[in-house]
């Protein structure tokens, strides 16, 4: 028999509720950061903004000091050497106040660079959404709330922007039939936006999925659970090492490189999409992707599917098939006019399926509309303290 145990800081004596209570009553950045010292976990990113013009990004929590890859694999729990012995001190917590760029952003990117002296788990971090955010923010000036609403609903496919030219340039079109040319021209003329009515995002989605799965087909032969490298690593290899051994397809006697893999999967994609359309399937992105909001009970009548929304995983508008941005909020900080907030989520203020308003905000959410947030008597507007807002961000 084998006995397994998990150590999680959230099982220790919690102080996070006390910390969140104080966060909601903080009047400036100092009291905000002091309150975060009590937020022990689970760790979440907090953003801060004040009408005095301060902005901050802070990652509170108790983080054990670990050696490289400690906790990434099973360890011998009978040995004290594997126990946590210390925690990252509060003064070394990941935080930033008043960036020289004039903005701060968080979208599941790496939380540190290589100079950070503590080990952080080195997988499952996403690179595309944050780079798109930073690209846009660096070009935006005199920003209004509507600009931020548009940015939160941005459908630009950064992964396609970086990978598709490599994929197309490697194809040999000499044997293309009419169907191949149709898909090729769609991809060649695409502006990389995953808008809901377009068909070309569906073509790229299937082709890239076939490529990424084929690259790592060796993992299908492993008898133990192993995570495949994420798309960023695959794209890096496509750019820098087209003869990487994993580009070989296991099911053939030939030793393939990246260009061979693109050709094989392109034909698979074209054949699959031809059959899909001949059977009545649609290539419109929202239909092909099928973003759906499901009730906690597995009842279709209480759920919504075929929601007309663009985006996808790895896109700022991260609405994939079954998950996405469940809460969008934009806040304008103004010391004179007060705090103005706008938000929307894919649901309604009634969870009763029999209520006429059930699900009434799903359509506004899908098209990027927001509702003004009410602050009651709006004591924030009349207070003498700095107006502030904190929230969890992805």
Tab-separated table of C-alpha atoms in Angstrom:
chain	number	residue	atom	x	y	z
A	1	UNK	CA	0.000	0.000	0.000
A	2	UNK	CA	1.112	3.541	-0.712
A	3	UNK	CA	0.023	6.484	1.405
A	4	UNK	CA	-0.050	9.963	-0.086
A	5	UNK	CA	-0.482	13.270	1.719
A	6	UNK	CA	-0.810	16.804	0.435
A	7	UNK	CA	0.453	19.886	2.206
A	8	UNK	CA	-1.490	23.043	1.410
A	9	UNK	CA	-1.137	26.373	3.162
A	10	UNK	CA	-4.876	26.888	3.020
A	11	UNK	CA	-5.150	24.063	5.571
A	12	UNK	CA	-3.074	26.029	8.070
A	13	UNK	CA	-4.599	28.541	10.470
A	14	UNK	CA	-6.172	31.023	8.059
A	15	UNK	CA	-5.902	34.789	8.306
A	16	UNK	CA	-7.068	35.610	4.768
A	17	UNK	CA	-10.613	36.586	5.774
A	18	UNK	CA	-9.245	39.091	8.257
A	19	UNK	CA	-6.908	40.410	5.579
A	20	UNK	CA	-9.710	40.804	3.016
A	21	UNK	CA	-11.836	42.551	5.633
A	22	UNK	CA	-9.054	45.073	6.140
A	23	UNK	CA	-8.423	45.400	2.391
A	24	UNK	CA	-12.021	46.521	1.945
A	25	UNK	CA	-11.497	49.203	4.583
A	26	UNK	CA	-8.061	50.399	3.520
A	27	UNK	CA	-7.827	54.116	2.775
A	28	UNK	CA	-4.473	54.303	0.975
A	29	UNK	CA	-1.729	52.158	-0.473
A	30	UNK	CA	0.048	51.697	2.851
A	31	UNK	CA	-3.030	50.370	4.631
A	32	UNK	CA	-3.815	48.246	1.578
A	33	UNK	CA	-0.415	46.534	1.602
A	34	UNK	CA	-0.527	46.083	5.379
A	35	UNK	CA	-3.870	44.320	5.012
A	36	UNK	CA	-2.431	42.023	2.340
A	37	UNK	CA	0.147	40.737	4.814
A	38	UNK	CA	-2.723	38.836	6.427
A	39	UNK	CA	-3.850	37.232	3.156
A	40	UNK	CA	-2.097	33.905	3.571
A	41	UNK	CA	-3.652	32.023	0.667
A	42	UNK	CA	-4.602	30.769	-1.746
A	43	UNK	CA	-2.452	33.377	-3.517
A	44	UNK	CA	-4.204	35.729	-5.906
A	45	UNK	CA	-3.108	38.826	-7.796
A	46	UNK	CA	-4.537	42.068	-6.428
A	47	UNK	CA	-4.603	45.326	-8.324
A	48	UNK	CA	-4.840	48.740	-6.703
A	49	UNK	CA	-5.760	52.128	-8.041
A	50	UNK	CA	-6.394	55.449	-6.354
A	51	UNK	CA	-7.746	58.785	-7.512
A	52	UNK	CA	-4.352	60.223	-6.557
A	53	UNK	CA	-2.928	58.442	-9.600
A	54	UNK	CA	-1.267	55.503	-7.879
A	55	UNK	CA	-1.463	52.036	-9.404
A	56	UNK	CA	-0.107	48.791	-7.992
A	57	UNK	CA	-0.037	45.043	-8.566
A	58	UNK	CA	0.513	42.794	-5.562
A	59	UNK	CA	0.697	39.023	-5.062
A	60	UNK	CA	0.120	38.252	-1.372
A	61	UNK	CA	0.339	34.859	0.309
A	62	UNK	CA	2.665	32.620	2.248
A	63	UNK	CA	5.132	30.998	-0.125
A	64	UNK	CA	7.493	28.275	1.118
A	65	UNK	CA	11.117	28.670	0.150
A	66	UNK	CA	11.800	25.699	-2.140
A	67	UNK	CA	14.744	24.299	-3.990
A	68	UNK	CA	14.381	23.861	-7.751
A	69	UNK	CA	11.448	21.560	-8.596
A	70	UNK	CA	10.603	20.851	-4.950
A	71	UNK	CA	6.916	19.958	-4.899
A	72	UNK	CA	6.755	19.438	-8.648
A	73	UNK	CA	7.068	15.676	-8.147
A	74	UNK	CA	6.162	13.229	-5.363
A	75	UNK	CA	8.535	13.351	-2.416
A	76	UNK	CA	9.346	10.992	0.445
A	77	UNK	CA	7.129	12.201	3.264
A	78	UNK	CA	8.958	10.091	5.832
A	79	UNK	CA	12.056	12.287	5.590
A	80	UNK	CA	12.268	15.654	7.327
A	81	UNK	CA	14.546	16.911	4.543
A	82	UNK	CA	11.493	17.368	2.350
A	83	UNK	CA	9.555	19.518	4.833
A	84	UNK	CA	9.129	23.244	4.327
A	85	UNK	CA	11.541	25.078	6.557
A	86	UNK	CA	11.041	28.763	5.749
A	87	UNK	CA	8.790	31.196	3.884
A	88	UNK	CA	9.580	33.985	1.447
A	89	UNK	CA	9.696	37.139	3.596
A	90	UNK	CA	7.056	39.786	3.056
A	91	UNK	CA	9.586	42.352	1.833
A	92	UNK	CA	10.427	39.998	-1.062
A	93	UNK	CA	6.802	39.560	-2.068
A	94	UNK	CA	6.064	40.116	-5.745
A	95	UNK	CA	4.634	43.613	-6.055
A	96	UNK	CA	4.939	46.727	-8.154
A	97	UNK	CA	3.922	50.314	-7.456
A	98	UNK	CA	3.621	52.998	-10.130
A	99	UNK	CA	5.244	51.362	-13.134
A	100	UNK	CA	7.454	53.568	-15.282
A	101	UNK	CA	5.366	52.406	-18.266
A	102	UNK	CA	2.275	53.967	-16.763
A	103	UNK	CA	0.397	50.660	-16.678
A	104	UNK	CA	0.422	47.242	-15.004
A	105	UNK	CA	-1.095	44.058	-16.389
A	106	UNK	CA	-1.667	40.467	-15.346
A	107	UNK	CA	-2.881	37.607	-17.547
A	108	UNK	CA	-1.296	34.361	-16.303
A	109	UNK	CA	2.179	35.260	-17.548
A	110	UNK	CA	5.339	34.281	-15.661
A	111	UNK	CA	5.192	36.177	-12.344
A	112	UNK	CA	8.980	36.648	-12.183
A	113	UNK	CA	12.037	36.832	-14.350
A	114	UNK	CA	15.208	34.787	-13.961
A	115	UNK	CA	16.661	37.265	-11.463
A	116	UNK	CA	14.103	36.453	-8.772
A	117	UNK	CA	16.100	34.576	-6.093
A	118	UNK	CA	13.353	32.090	-5.186
A	119	UNK	CA	12.142	29.073	-7.140
A	120	UNK	CA	8.701	29.411	-8.717
A	121	UNK	CA	6.919	26.509	-10.370
A	122	UNK	CA	8.040	26.610	-13.988
A	123	UNK	CA	5.047	25.456	-15.999
A	124	UNK	CA	1.425	26.324	-16.831
A	125	UNK	CA	2.123	29.996	-17.451
A	126	UNK	CA	0.591	31.618	-20.505
A	127	UNK	CA	2.439	34.137	-22.655
A	128	UNK	CA	0.129	35.360	-25.385
A	129	UNK	CA	-2.608	37.350	-23.638
A	130	UNK	CA	-0.258	39.439	-21.515
A	131	UNK	CA	1.931	40.341	-24.471
A	132	UNK	CA	-1.129	41.475	-26.402
A	133	UNK	CA	-2.266	43.561	-23.426
A	134	UNK	CA	1.141	45.205	-23.102
A	135	UNK	CA	1.326	45.867	-26.851
A	136	UNK	CA	-1.998	47.669	-26.772
A	137	UNK	CA	-1.458	49.535	-23.507
A	138	UNK	CA	1.882	50.864	-24.726
A	139	UNK	CA	0.070	52.563	-27.641
A	140	UNK	CA	-2.941	53.880	-25.732
A	141	UNK	CA	-3.108	57.444	-24.397
A	142	UNK	CA	-5.851	59.528	-22.762
A	143	UNK	CA	-7.669	56.286	-22.084
A	144	UNK	CA	-11.426	56.363	-21.479
A	145	UNK	CA	-13.483	53.544	-19.917
A	146	UNK	CA	-14.737	52.571	-23.367
A	147	UNK	CA	-11.159	51.963	-24.483
A	148	UNK	CA	-10.620	49.482	-21.660
A	149	UNK	CA	-13.917	47.758	-22.429
A	150	UNK	CA	-12.773	47.306	-26.011
A	151	UNK	CA	-9.413	45.963	-24.836
A	152	UNK	CA	-11.027	43.415	-22.518
A	153	UNK	CA	-12.978	42.116	-25.521
A	154	UNK	CA	-9.981	42.086	-27.878
A	155	UNK	CA	-10.051	39.060	-30.224
A	156	UNK	CA	-6.522	39.278	-31.675
A	157	UNK	CA	-4.946	35.816	-31.902
A	158	UNK	CA	-1.311	36.371	-30.931
A	159	UNK	CA	-0.478	32.689	-31.275
A	160	UNK	CA	-1.753	32.647	-34.871
A	161	UNK	CA	0.123	35.879	-35.590
A	162	UNK	CA	3.401	34.192	-34.609
A	163	UNK	CA	2.836	30.659	-35.886
A	164	UNK	CA	0.688	30.847	-39.039
A	165	UNK	CA	3.280	32.517	-41.325
A	166	UNK	CA	5.732	29.715	-40.480
A	167	UNK	CA	3.107	27.071	-41.177
A	168	UNK	CA	1.983	28.566	-44.506
A	169	UNK	CA	5.480	29.313	-45.820
A	170	UNK	CA	6.473	25.670	-45.361
A	171	UNK	CA	3.647	24.229	-47.480
A	172	UNK	CA	4.206	22.883	-50.988
A	173	UNK	CA	1.145	23.990	-52.957
A	174	UNK	CA	1.995	22.119	-56.158
A	175	UNK	CA	-0.468	19.331	-55.361
A	176	UNK	CA	-3.261	21.469	-53.900
A	177	UNK	CA	-6.796	20.745	-55.030
A	178	UNK	CA	-9.589	23.323	-55.038
A	179	UNK	CA	-10.468	22.674	-51.403
A	180	UNK	CA	-6.835	23.074	-50.289
A	181	UNK	CA	-6.551	26.393	-52.106
A	182	UNK	CA	-9.744	27.620	-50.469
A	183	UNK	CA	-8.427	27.030	-46.958
A	184	UNK	CA	-4.954	28.290	-47.864
A	185	UNK	CA	-6.277	31.613	-49.175
A	186	UNK	CA	-8.533	32.056	-46.163
A	187	UNK	CA	-5.551	31.674	-43.854
A	188	UNK	CA	-3.233	33.793	-46.023
A	189	UNK	CA	-5.654	36.744	-46.038
A	190	UNK	CA	-6.588	36.546	-42.347
A	191	UNK	CA	-5.875	39.508	-40.050
A	192	UNK	CA	-5.575	37.168	-37.005
A	193	UNK	CA	-8.768	38.326	-35.272
A	194	UNK	CA	-11.024	35.579	-33.886
A	195	UNK	CA	-14.250	37.459	-34.501
A	196	UNK	CA	-17.420	35.405	-34.026
A	197	UNK	CA	-18.757	35.522	-37.615
A	198	UNK	CA	-15.492	34.599	-39.320
A	199	UNK	CA	-14.760	31.095	-40.624
A	200	UNK	CA	-10.974	31.274	-40.815
A	201	UNK	CA	-10.402	31.046	-37.022
A	202	UNK	CA	-12.026	27.604	-37.159
A	203	UNK	CA	-9.617	26.555	-39.918
A	204	UNK	CA	-6.590	27.721	-37.927
A	205	UNK	CA	-7.871	26.188	-34.696
A	206	UNK	CA	-8.197	22.721	-36.195
A	207	UNK	CA	-4.921	22.864	-38.120
A	208	UNK	CA	-2.866	24.134	-35.180
A	209	UNK	CA	-4.452	21.581	-32.838
A	210	UNK	CA	-3.544	18.761	-35.221
A	211	UNK	CA	0.029	20.058	-35.416
A	212	UNK	CA	0.511	20.474	-31.678
A	213	UNK	CA	-0.953	17.048	-30.952
A	214	UNK	CA	1.215	15.399	-33.600
A	215	UNK	CA	4.395	17.052	-32.323
A	216	UNK	CA	3.949	15.419	-28.939
A	217	UNK	CA	2.516	12.068	-30.071
A	218	UNK	CA	5.420	10.408	-28.253
A	219	UNK	CA	3.665	11.294	-25.012
A	220	UNK	CA	0.804	8.970	-25.989
A	221	UNK	CA	3.136	6.017	-25.490
A	222	UNK	CA	3.981	6.933	-21.882
A	223	UNK	CA	2.179	4.796	-19.305
A	224	UNK	CA	2.156	7.454	-16.570
A	225	UNK	CA	0.363	10.832	-16.620
A	226	UNK	CA	2.618	13.450	-18.203
A	227	UNK	CA	1.743	17.011	-19.143
A	228	UNK	CA	2.569	17.921	-22.712
A	229	UNK	CA	4.639	21.069	-23.213
A	230	UNK	CA	2.364	24.038	-23.666
A	231	UNK	CA	1.792	25.838	-26.938
A	232	UNK	CA	4.425	28.481	-26.279
A	233	UNK	CA	7.170	25.837	-26.155
A	234	UNK	CA	5.832	24.171	-29.304
A	235	UNK	CA	5.835	27.500	-31.126
A	236	UNK	CA	9.373	28.217	-29.938
A	237	UNK	CA	10.543	24.925	-31.462
A	238	UNK	CA	8.699	25.686	-34.699
A	239	UNK	CA	10.612	28.951	-34.950
A	240	UNK	CA	14.053	27.802	-33.880
A	241	UNK	CA	14.443	24.060	-34.463
A	242	UNK	CA	12.334	22.645	-37.340
A	243	UNK	CA	14.391	19.429	-37.258
A	244	UNK	CA	13.645	18.771	-33.597
A	245	UNK	CA	13.233	14.965	-33.200
A	246	UNK	CA	9.708	15.245	-31.789
A	247	UNK	CA	8.437	16.581	-35.122
A	248	UNK	CA	8.733	13.011	-36.402
A	249	UNK	CA	5.398	11.175	-36.666
A	250	UNK	CA	5.546	7.856	-34.839
A	251	UNK	CA	3.087	6.086	-37.138
A	252	UNK	CA	5.236	6.369	-40.256
A	253	UNK	CA	8.565	4.861	-41.322
A	254	UNK	CA	9.797	8.216	-42.611
A	255	UNK	CA	11.583	10.650	-40.289
A	256	UNK	CA	9.556	13.844	-40.614
A	257	UNK	CA	10.595	17.403	-39.843
A	258	UNK	CA	8.355	20.379	-39.102
A	259	UNK	CA	7.561	21.092	-42.766
A	260	UNK	CA	6.484	17.477	-43.303
A	261	UNK	CA	4.254	17.703	-40.260
A	262	UNK	CA	2.586	20.898	-41.513
A	263	UNK	CA	1.856	19.256	-44.888
A	264	UNK	CA	0.358	16.091	-43.394
A	265	UNK	CA	-1.810	17.940	-40.885
A	266	UNK	CA	-2.947	20.495	-43.497
A	267	UNK	CA	-4.409	17.690	-45.599
A	268	UNK	CA	-5.983	16.155	-42.485
A	269	UNK	CA	-7.496	19.518	-41.621
A	270	UNK	CA	-8.874	20.109	-45.116
A	271	UNK	CA	-10.398	16.643	-45.308
A	272	UNK	CA	-11.944	16.959	-41.851
A	273	UNK	CA	-13.472	20.379	-42.551
A	274	UNK	CA	-14.842	19.222	-45.914
A	275	UNK	CA	-16.601	16.335	-44.219
A	276	UNK	CA	-17.792	18.599	-41.395
A	277	UNK	CA	-19.400	21.057	-43.804
A	278	UNK	CA	-20.886	18.333	-46.031
A	279	UNK	CA	-22.672	16.967	-42.971
A	280	UNK	CA	-24.218	20.375	-42.229
A	281	UNK	CA	-21.599	21.694	-39.820
A	282	UNK	CA	-20.857	25.406	-39.696
A	283	UNK	CA	-17.417	27.001	-39.788
A	284	UNK	CA	-18.510	30.315	-38.276
A	285	UNK	CA	-16.196	30.693	-35.322
A	286	UNK	CA	-18.821	31.161	-32.608
A	287	UNK	CA	-20.689	28.082	-33.848
A	288	UNK	CA	-17.584	25.943	-34.358
A	289	UNK	CA	-16.175	26.905	-30.944
A	290	UNK	CA	-19.557	26.711	-29.184
A	291	UNK	CA	-19.020	28.808	-26.078
A	292	UNK	CA	-21.596	27.683	-23.538
A	293	UNK	CA	-22.666	28.648	-20.048
A	294	UNK	CA	-23.831	25.558	-18.204
A	295	UNK	CA	-26.025	25.363	-15.155
A	296	UNK	CA	-24.534	23.550	-12.168
A	297	UNK	CA	-27.152	20.891	-12.782
A	298	UNK	CA	-26.420	19.090	-16.066
A	299	UNK	CA	-29.692	20.245	-17.616
A	300	UNK	CA	-29.626	21.696	-21.115
A	301	UNK	CA	-32.825	23.665	-20.575
A	302	UNK	CA	-31.109	25.650	-17.811
A	303	UNK	CA	-27.956	26.277	-19.865
A	304	UNK	CA	-26.960	28.358	-22.894
A	305	UNK	CA	-24.885	27.255	-25.874
A	306	UNK	CA	-23.809	28.646	-29.247
A	307	UNK	CA	-23.186	32.008	-27.588
A	308	UNK	CA	-22.160	34.487	-30.271
A	309	UNK	CA	-18.790	35.537	-28.921
A	310	UNK	CA	-15.305	35.584	-30.410
A	311	UNK	CA	-11.954	35.057	-28.721
A	312	UNK	CA	-10.564	31.786	-27.396
A	313	UNK	CA	-7.955	30.431	-25.046
A	314	UNK	CA	-4.685	32.433	-25.306
A	315	UNK	CA	-6.640	35.486	-26.486
A	316	UNK	CA	-7.437	38.510	-24.291
A	317	UNK	CA	-11.126	37.716	-24.782
A	318	UNK	CA	-10.466	34.244	-23.390
A	319	UNK	CA	-13.903	32.767	-24.118
A	320	UNK	CA	-13.297	29.159	-25.103
A	321	UNK	CA	-15.899	26.401	-25.286
A	322	UNK	CA	-16.527	25.813	-21.592
A	323	UNK	CA	-14.685	28.554	-19.710
A	324	UNK	CA	-13.674	32.169	-20.044
A	325	UNK	CA	-13.854	35.650	-18.496
A	326	UNK	CA	-16.747	35.261	-16.085
A	327	UNK	CA	-16.487	38.825	-14.768
A	328	UNK	CA	-15.442	41.936	-16.610
A	329	UNK	CA	-15.054	45.250	-14.830
A	330	UNK	CA	-13.699	48.682	-15.716
A	331	UNK	CA	-13.265	51.393	-13.083
A	332	UNK	CA	-12.542	55.077	-13.628
A	333	UNK	CA	-10.804	56.812	-10.726
A	334	UNK	CA	-11.493	60.525	-10.344
A	335	UNK	CA	-10.925	62.423	-7.111
A	336	UNK	CA	-13.424	65.126	-8.044
A	337	UNK	CA	-16.140	63.149	-9.818
A	338	UNK	CA	-15.806	60.015	-7.699
A	339	UNK	CA	-15.446	56.395	-8.684
A	340	UNK	CA	-17.340	55.163	-11.712
A	341	UNK	CA	-17.500	51.424	-12.248
A	342	UNK	CA	-18.823	49.272	-15.089
A	343	UNK	CA	-19.192	45.508	-15.149
A	344	UNK	CA	-20.891	42.500	-16.701
A	345	UNK	CA	-20.919	38.736	-16.246
A	346	UNK	CA	-22.467	35.863	-18.238
A	347	UNK	CA	-25.599	35.269	-16.216
A	348	UNK	CA	-28.199	37.363	-14.459
A	349	UNK	CA	-29.058	38.659	-11.020
A	350	UNK	CA	-31.551	35.815	-10.683
A	351	UNK	CA	-30.397	32.215	-10.519
A	352	UNK	CA	-33.961	30.984	-10.906
A	353	UNK	CA	-34.499	29.438	-14.370
A	354	UNK	CA	-38.184	30.314	-14.077
A	355	UNK	CA	-37.460	34.022	-13.708
A	356	UNK	CA	-38.002	36.038	-16.925
A	357	UNK	CA	-34.646	37.736	-16.345
A	358	UNK	CA	-32.729	34.446	-16.098
A	359	UNK	CA	-29.555	34.701	-18.203
A	360	UNK	CA	-30.395	38.229	-19.357
A	361	UNK	CA	-26.764	39.434	-19.230
A	362	UNK	CA	-25.289	36.685	-21.394
A	363	UNK	CA	-25.877	38.567	-24.643
A	364	UNK	CA	-24.488	41.906	-23.342
A	365	UNK	CA	-21.475	39.995	-22.023
A	366	UNK	CA	-20.915	38.325	-25.392
A	367	UNK	CA	-20.975	41.596	-27.372
A	368	UNK	CA	-18.917	43.649	-24.909
A	369	UNK	CA	-21.642	45.738	-23.280
A	370	UNK	CA	-21.291	46.821	-19.644
A	371	UNK	CA	-23.621	47.966	-16.887
A	372	UNK	CA	-22.918	50.850	-14.547
A	373	UNK	CA	-22.078	49.600	-11.074
A	374	UNK	CA	-23.957	51.220	-8.216
A	375	UNK	CA	-22.265	52.161	-4.954
A	376	UNK	CA	-25.435	52.760	-2.934
A	377	UNK	CA	-25.358	56.299	-1.568
A	378	UNK	CA	-21.899	56.574	-3.149
A	379	UNK	CA	-20.059	57.458	-0.003
A	380	UNK	CA	-16.919	56.967	-2.083
A	381	UNK	CA	-17.685	60.149	-3.985
A	382	UNK	CA	-17.974	62.284	-0.849
A	383	UNK	CA	-15.267	60.682	1.253
A	384	UNK	CA	-12.131	62.597	2.117
A	385	UNK	CA	-10.024	59.481	1.745
A	386	UNK	CA	-8.469	58.275	-1.461
A	387	UNK	CA	-10.914	56.376	-3.616
A	388	UNK	CA	-9.662	52.906	-4.286
A	389	UNK	CA	-10.619	49.574	-5.676
A	390	UNK	CA	-9.132	46.132	-5.304
A	391	UNK	CA	-10.044	43.008	-7.141
A	392	UNK	CA	-8.755	39.568	-8.073
A	393	UNK	CA	-7.414	39.322	-11.612
A	394	UNK	CA	-6.366	36.339	-13.698
